[in-house]
Coordinates of C-alpha atoms and ligand atoms in Angstrom, one line a residue:
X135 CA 60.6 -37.0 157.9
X136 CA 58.1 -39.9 159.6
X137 CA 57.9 -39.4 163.4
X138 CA 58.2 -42.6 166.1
X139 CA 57.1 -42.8 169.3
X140 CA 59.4 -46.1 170.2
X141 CA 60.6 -44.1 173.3
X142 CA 60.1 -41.1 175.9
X143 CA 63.5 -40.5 174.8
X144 CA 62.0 -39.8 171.5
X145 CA 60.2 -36.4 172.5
X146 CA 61.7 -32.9 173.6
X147 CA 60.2 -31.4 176.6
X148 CA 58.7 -29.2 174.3
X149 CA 57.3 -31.9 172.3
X150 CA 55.7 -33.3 175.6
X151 CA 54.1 -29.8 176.4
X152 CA 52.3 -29.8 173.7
X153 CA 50.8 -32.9 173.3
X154 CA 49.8 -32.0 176.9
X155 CA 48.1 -28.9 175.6
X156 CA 46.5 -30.3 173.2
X157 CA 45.2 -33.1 174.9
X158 CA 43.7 -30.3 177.3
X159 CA 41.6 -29.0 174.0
X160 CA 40.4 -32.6 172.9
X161 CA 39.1 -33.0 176.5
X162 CA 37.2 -29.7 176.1
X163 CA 36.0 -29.9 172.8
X164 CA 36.2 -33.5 171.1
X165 CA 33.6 -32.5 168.5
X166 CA 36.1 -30.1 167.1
X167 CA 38.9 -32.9 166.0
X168 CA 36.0 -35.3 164.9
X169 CA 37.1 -35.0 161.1
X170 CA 41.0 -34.4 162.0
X171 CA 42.3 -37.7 160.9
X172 CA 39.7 -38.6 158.4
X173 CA 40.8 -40.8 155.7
X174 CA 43.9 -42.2 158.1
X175 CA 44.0 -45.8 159.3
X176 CA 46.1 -47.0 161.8
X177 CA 47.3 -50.9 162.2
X178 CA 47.9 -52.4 165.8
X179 CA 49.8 -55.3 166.1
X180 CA 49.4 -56.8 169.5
X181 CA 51.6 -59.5 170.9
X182 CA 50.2 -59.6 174.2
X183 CA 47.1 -59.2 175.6
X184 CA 45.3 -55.5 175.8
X185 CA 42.3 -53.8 177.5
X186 CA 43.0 -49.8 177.8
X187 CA 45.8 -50.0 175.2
X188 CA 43.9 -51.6 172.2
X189 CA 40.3 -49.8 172.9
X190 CA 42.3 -46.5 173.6
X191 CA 43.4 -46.2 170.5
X192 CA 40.8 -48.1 168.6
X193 CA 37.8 -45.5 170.0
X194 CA 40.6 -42.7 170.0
X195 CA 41.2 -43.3 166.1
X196 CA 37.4 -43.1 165.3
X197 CA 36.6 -40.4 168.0
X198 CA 39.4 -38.6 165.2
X199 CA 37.7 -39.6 162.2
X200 CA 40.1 -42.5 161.3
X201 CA 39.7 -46.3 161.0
X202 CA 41.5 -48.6 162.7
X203 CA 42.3 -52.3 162.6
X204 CA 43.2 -55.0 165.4
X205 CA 46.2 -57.6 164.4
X206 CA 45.7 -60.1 167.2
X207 CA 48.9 -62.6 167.6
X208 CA 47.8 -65.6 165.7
X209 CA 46.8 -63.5 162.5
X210 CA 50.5 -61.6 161.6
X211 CA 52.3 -63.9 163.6
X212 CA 55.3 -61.7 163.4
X213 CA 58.7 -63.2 163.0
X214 CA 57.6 -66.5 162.0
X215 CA 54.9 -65.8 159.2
X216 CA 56.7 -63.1 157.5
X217 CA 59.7 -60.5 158.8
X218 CA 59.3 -58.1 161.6
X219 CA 60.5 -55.9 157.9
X220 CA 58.7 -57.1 155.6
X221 CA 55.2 -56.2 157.8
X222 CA 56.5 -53.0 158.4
X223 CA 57.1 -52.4 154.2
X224 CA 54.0 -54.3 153.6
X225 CA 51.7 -52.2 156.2
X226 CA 53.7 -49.0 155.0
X227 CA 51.5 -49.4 151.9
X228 CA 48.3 -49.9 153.3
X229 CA 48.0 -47.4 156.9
X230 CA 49.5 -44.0 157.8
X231 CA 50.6 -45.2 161.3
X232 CA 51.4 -48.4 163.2
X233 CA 50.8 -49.0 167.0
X234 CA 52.9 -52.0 168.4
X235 CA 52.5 -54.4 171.7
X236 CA 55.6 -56.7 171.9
X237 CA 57.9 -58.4 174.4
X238 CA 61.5 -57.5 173.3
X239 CA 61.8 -53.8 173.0
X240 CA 64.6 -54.2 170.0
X241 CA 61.0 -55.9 167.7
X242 CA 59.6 -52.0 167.8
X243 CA 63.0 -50.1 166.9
X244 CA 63.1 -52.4 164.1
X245 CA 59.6 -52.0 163.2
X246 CA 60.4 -48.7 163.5
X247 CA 63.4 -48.6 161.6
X248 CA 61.5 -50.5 158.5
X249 CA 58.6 -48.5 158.6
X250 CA 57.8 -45.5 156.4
X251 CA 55.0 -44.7 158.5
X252 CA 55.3 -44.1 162.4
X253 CA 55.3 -46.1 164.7
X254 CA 53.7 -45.9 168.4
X255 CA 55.5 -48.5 171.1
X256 CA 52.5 -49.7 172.6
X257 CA 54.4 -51.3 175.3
X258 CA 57.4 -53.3 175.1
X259 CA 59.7 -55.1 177.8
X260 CA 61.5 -52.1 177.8
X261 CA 59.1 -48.8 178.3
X262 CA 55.2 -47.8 177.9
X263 CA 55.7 -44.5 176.8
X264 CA 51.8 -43.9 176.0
X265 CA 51.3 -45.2 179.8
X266 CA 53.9 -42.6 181.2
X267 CA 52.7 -39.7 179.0
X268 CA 48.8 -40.4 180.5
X269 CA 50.2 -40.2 183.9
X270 CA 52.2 -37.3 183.7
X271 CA 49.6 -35.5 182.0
X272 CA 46.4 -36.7 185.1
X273 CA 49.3 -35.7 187.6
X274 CA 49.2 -32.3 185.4
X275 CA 45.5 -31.8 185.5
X276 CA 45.2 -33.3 188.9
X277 CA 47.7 -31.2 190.5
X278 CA 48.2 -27.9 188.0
X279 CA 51.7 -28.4 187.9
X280 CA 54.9 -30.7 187.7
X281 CA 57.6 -28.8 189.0
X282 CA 58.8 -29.2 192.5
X283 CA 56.6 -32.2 193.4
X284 CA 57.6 -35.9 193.7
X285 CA 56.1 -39.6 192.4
X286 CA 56.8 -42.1 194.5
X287 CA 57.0 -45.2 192.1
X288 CA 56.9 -48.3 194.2
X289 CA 57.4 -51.8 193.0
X290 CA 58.9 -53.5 189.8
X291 CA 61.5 -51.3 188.4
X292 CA 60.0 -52.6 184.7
X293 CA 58.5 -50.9 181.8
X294 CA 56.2 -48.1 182.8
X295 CA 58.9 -47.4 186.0
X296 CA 61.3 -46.7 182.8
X297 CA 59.2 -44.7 180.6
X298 CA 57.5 -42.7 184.0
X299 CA 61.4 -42.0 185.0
X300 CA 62.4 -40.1 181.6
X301 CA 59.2 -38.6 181.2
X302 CA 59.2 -37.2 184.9
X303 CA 62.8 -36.3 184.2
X304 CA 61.9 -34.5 181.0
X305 CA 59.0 -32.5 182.7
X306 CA 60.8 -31.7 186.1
X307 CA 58.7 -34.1 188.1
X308 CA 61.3 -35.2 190.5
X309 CA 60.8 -39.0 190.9
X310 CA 61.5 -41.5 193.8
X311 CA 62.0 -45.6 193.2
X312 CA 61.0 -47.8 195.9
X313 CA 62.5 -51.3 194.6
X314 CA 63.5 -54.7 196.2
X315 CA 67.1 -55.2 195.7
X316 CA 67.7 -57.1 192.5
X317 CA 64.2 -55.3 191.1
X318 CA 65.7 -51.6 190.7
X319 CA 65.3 -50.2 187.4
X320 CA 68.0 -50.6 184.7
X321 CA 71.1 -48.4 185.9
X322 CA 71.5 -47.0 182.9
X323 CA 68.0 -45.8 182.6
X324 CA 68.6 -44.2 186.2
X325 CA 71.4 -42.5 185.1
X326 CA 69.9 -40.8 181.7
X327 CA 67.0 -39.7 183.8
X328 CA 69.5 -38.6 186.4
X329 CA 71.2 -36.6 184.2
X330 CA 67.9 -35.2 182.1
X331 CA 66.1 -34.2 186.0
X332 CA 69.2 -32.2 186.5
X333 CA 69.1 -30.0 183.9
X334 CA 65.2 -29.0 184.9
X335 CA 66.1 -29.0 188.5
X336 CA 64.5 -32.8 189.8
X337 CA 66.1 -35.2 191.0
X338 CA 65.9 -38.8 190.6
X339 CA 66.1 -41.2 193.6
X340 CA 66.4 -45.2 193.7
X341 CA 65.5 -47.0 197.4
X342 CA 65.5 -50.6 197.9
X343 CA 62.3 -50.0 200.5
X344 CA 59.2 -48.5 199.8
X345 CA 59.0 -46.1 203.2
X346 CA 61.6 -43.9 201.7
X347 CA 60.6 -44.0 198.5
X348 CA 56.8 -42.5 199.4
X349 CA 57.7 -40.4 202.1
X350 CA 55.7 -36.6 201.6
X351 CA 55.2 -37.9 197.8
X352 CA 52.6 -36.0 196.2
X353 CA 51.8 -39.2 194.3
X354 CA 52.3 -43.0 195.1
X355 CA 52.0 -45.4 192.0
X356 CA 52.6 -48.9 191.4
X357 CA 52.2 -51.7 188.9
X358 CA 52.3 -55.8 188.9
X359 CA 54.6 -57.4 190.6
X360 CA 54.8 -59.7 187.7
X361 CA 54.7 -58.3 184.2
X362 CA 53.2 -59.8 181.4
X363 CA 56.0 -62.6 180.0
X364 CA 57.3 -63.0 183.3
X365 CA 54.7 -65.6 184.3
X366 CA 56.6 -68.6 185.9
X367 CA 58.0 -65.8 188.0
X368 CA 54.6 -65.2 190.0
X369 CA 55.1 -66.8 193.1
X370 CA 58.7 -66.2 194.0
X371 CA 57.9 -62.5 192.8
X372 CA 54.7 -62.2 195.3
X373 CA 57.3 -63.2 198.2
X374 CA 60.3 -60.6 197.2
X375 CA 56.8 -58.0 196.7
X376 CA 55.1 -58.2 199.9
X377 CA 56.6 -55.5 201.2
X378 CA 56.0 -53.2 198.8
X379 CA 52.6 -53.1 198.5
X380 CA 50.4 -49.5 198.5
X381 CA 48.1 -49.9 201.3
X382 CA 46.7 -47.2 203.8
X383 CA 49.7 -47.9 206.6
X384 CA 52.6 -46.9 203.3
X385 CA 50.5 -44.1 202.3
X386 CA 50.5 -42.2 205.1
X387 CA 53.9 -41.4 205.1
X388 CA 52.7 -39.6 201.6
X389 CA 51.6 -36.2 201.4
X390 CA 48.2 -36.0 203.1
X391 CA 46.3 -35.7 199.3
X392 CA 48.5 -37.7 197.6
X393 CA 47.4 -39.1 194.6
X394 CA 46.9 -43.0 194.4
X395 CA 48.0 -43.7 190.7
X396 CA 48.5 -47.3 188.8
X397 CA 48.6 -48.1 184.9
X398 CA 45.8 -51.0 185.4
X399 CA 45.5 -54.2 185.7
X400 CA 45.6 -54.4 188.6
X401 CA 45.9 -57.4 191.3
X402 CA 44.2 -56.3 194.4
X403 CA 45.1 -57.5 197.0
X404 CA 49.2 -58.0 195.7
X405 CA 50.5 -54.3 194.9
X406 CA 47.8 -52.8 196.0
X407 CA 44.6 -53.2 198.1
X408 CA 41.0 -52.6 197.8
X409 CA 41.1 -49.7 200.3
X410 CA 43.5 -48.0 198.0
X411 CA 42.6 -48.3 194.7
X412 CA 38.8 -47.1 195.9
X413 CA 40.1 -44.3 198.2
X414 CA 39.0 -40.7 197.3
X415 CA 42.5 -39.9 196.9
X416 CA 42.8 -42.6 193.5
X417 CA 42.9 -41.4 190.1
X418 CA 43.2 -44.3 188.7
X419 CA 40.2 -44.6 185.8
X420 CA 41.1 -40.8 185.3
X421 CA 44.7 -42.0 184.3
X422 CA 43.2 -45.1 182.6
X423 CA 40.3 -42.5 180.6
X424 CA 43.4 -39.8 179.7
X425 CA 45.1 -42.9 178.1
X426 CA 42.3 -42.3 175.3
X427 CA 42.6 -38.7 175.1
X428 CA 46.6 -38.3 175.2
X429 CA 47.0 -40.8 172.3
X430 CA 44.5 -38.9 170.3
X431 CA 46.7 -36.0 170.4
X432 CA 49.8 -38.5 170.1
X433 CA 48.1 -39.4 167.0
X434 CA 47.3 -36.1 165.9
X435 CA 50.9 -34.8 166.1
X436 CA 52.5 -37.4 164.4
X437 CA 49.8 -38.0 161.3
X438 CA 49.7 -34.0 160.8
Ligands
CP775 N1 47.8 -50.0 181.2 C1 47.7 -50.8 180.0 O1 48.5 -50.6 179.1 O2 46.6 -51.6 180.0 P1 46.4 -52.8 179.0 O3 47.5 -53.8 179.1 O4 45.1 -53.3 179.3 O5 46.4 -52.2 177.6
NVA776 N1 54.3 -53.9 183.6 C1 53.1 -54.4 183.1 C2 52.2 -53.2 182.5 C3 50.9 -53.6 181.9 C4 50.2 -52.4 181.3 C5 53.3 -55.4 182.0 O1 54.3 -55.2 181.2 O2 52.7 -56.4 181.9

């Protein structure tokens, strides 16, 4: 049976291991996989706008031997052209695999649903499980282990906050939310990762400041205040935000070689500053590079 990635909720802890692992040998030896998807091509249908995402997966496919192709908004114009089903049926026939970019998360599960081919949730208004999976991973290689340490997610409680809180829950990460009341993530997300972090021994924690949140965190990410879709919200969003930007005062209360993490783009100055996103403690094009090699084996697992 065809394989999704719509969710984080879609893998096993087991499932997650390995794509780690195998990530770890496409790092080592890329020359080996160069053939490993030969003769498979792979779709993306973006909605919204891309940098890491689309040339991720784009140099990731070829770097595997595959083609890929680039759907840009105006050329599928999903839901209005044709059916969010009838692509799916109609791409089924053409490419082994679909990566999708959208705004409502329900667009990819019926993608999904329609499909016979997978298909990779490329971000959605809902979760960034490619995003999370990268981060988890550089924490991984950064830190040799997941167990007993703590990410201190500060800001929006939005997409990659929901995808980061299952897969930290899934892993054992535990995972602290530093949120502005009325920007906490979803309860019900909160409570699933609850209840997944308890069975590994985490623990999941939700804070409406960000001092709590980061205190002795072995990492200290963020993201936008104001997510792609949410534009009109900017400017009341930058006031709620102030608080909770990164900046060398908030990180202190971290762990003393904390890792500085966020999924890119960024706005300096808002969520984050300069000093932070430059300091020897930031991973941050490490995370953004892993993207690349943690779809490859994404891609890997669910075209073989
Ligand atoms: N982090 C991330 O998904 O970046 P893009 O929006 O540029 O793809
Ligand atoms: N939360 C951000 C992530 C961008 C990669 C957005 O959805 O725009």
């Amino acid at each position: 049976m065809k394989k999704d990635l719509v969710s984080i909720k879609d893998l096993t802890a087991k499932e997650i291991k390995e794509i780690f692992d195998l990530t770890d040998k496409l790092k080592k030896d890329a020359q080996k996989y160069s053939r490993t998807l030969s003769g498979n091509s792979l779709a993306l249908i973006f909605q919204k706008p891309s940098n890491r995402t689309r040339v991720s997966f784009q140099v990731g496919m070829y770097q595997l031997g595959g083609y890929s192709l680039y759907l840009a908004p105006q050329e599928i114009n999903l839901g209005v052209r044709e059916s969010i089903r009838d692509v799916a049926k109609t791409l089924s026939r053409y490419v082994q695999a679909i990566v999708f970019r959208t705004f409502e998360h329900k667009n990819v599960t019926e993608l999904a649903r329609a499909a016979d081919i997978p298909v990779i949730n490329a971000l959605s208004d809902f979760e960034h499980p490619c995003q999370a999976l990268a981060d988890i991973y550089t924490v991984r290689e950064k830190l040799k282990r997941l167990k007993g340490l703590t990410l201190a997610f500060v800001g929006d409680g939005n997409n990659v906050c929901n995808s980061l809180l299952y897969a930290a829950a899934k892993v054992g990460l535990n995972m602290h939310v530093g949120s502005p009341a009325g920007y906490t993530p979803d309860s019900a997300v909160v409570g699933e990762a609850k209840a997944i972090a308890r069975t590994k021994q985490a623990e999941v924690k939700v804070f409406d400041n960000p001092t709590d949140a980061v205190r002795g965190a072995h990492v200290v990410y963020t993201d936008v205040w104001t997510s792609m879709g949410q534009e009109k919200e900017a400017q009341e969003r930058k006031k709620i935000f102030r608080e909770f930007q990164i900046n060398k005062n908030l990180a202190r209360l971290a762990h003393p070689k904390a890792l500085i993490m966020h999924c890119l783009p960024a706005h300096r100055g808002e969520e984050i500053t300069d000093e932070m996103m430059d300091s020897p403690n930031s991973v941050i094009f490490d995370q953004a590079e892993n993207r690349m090699h943690v779809q490859k084996a994404i891609l890997i697992k669910l075209l073989k």
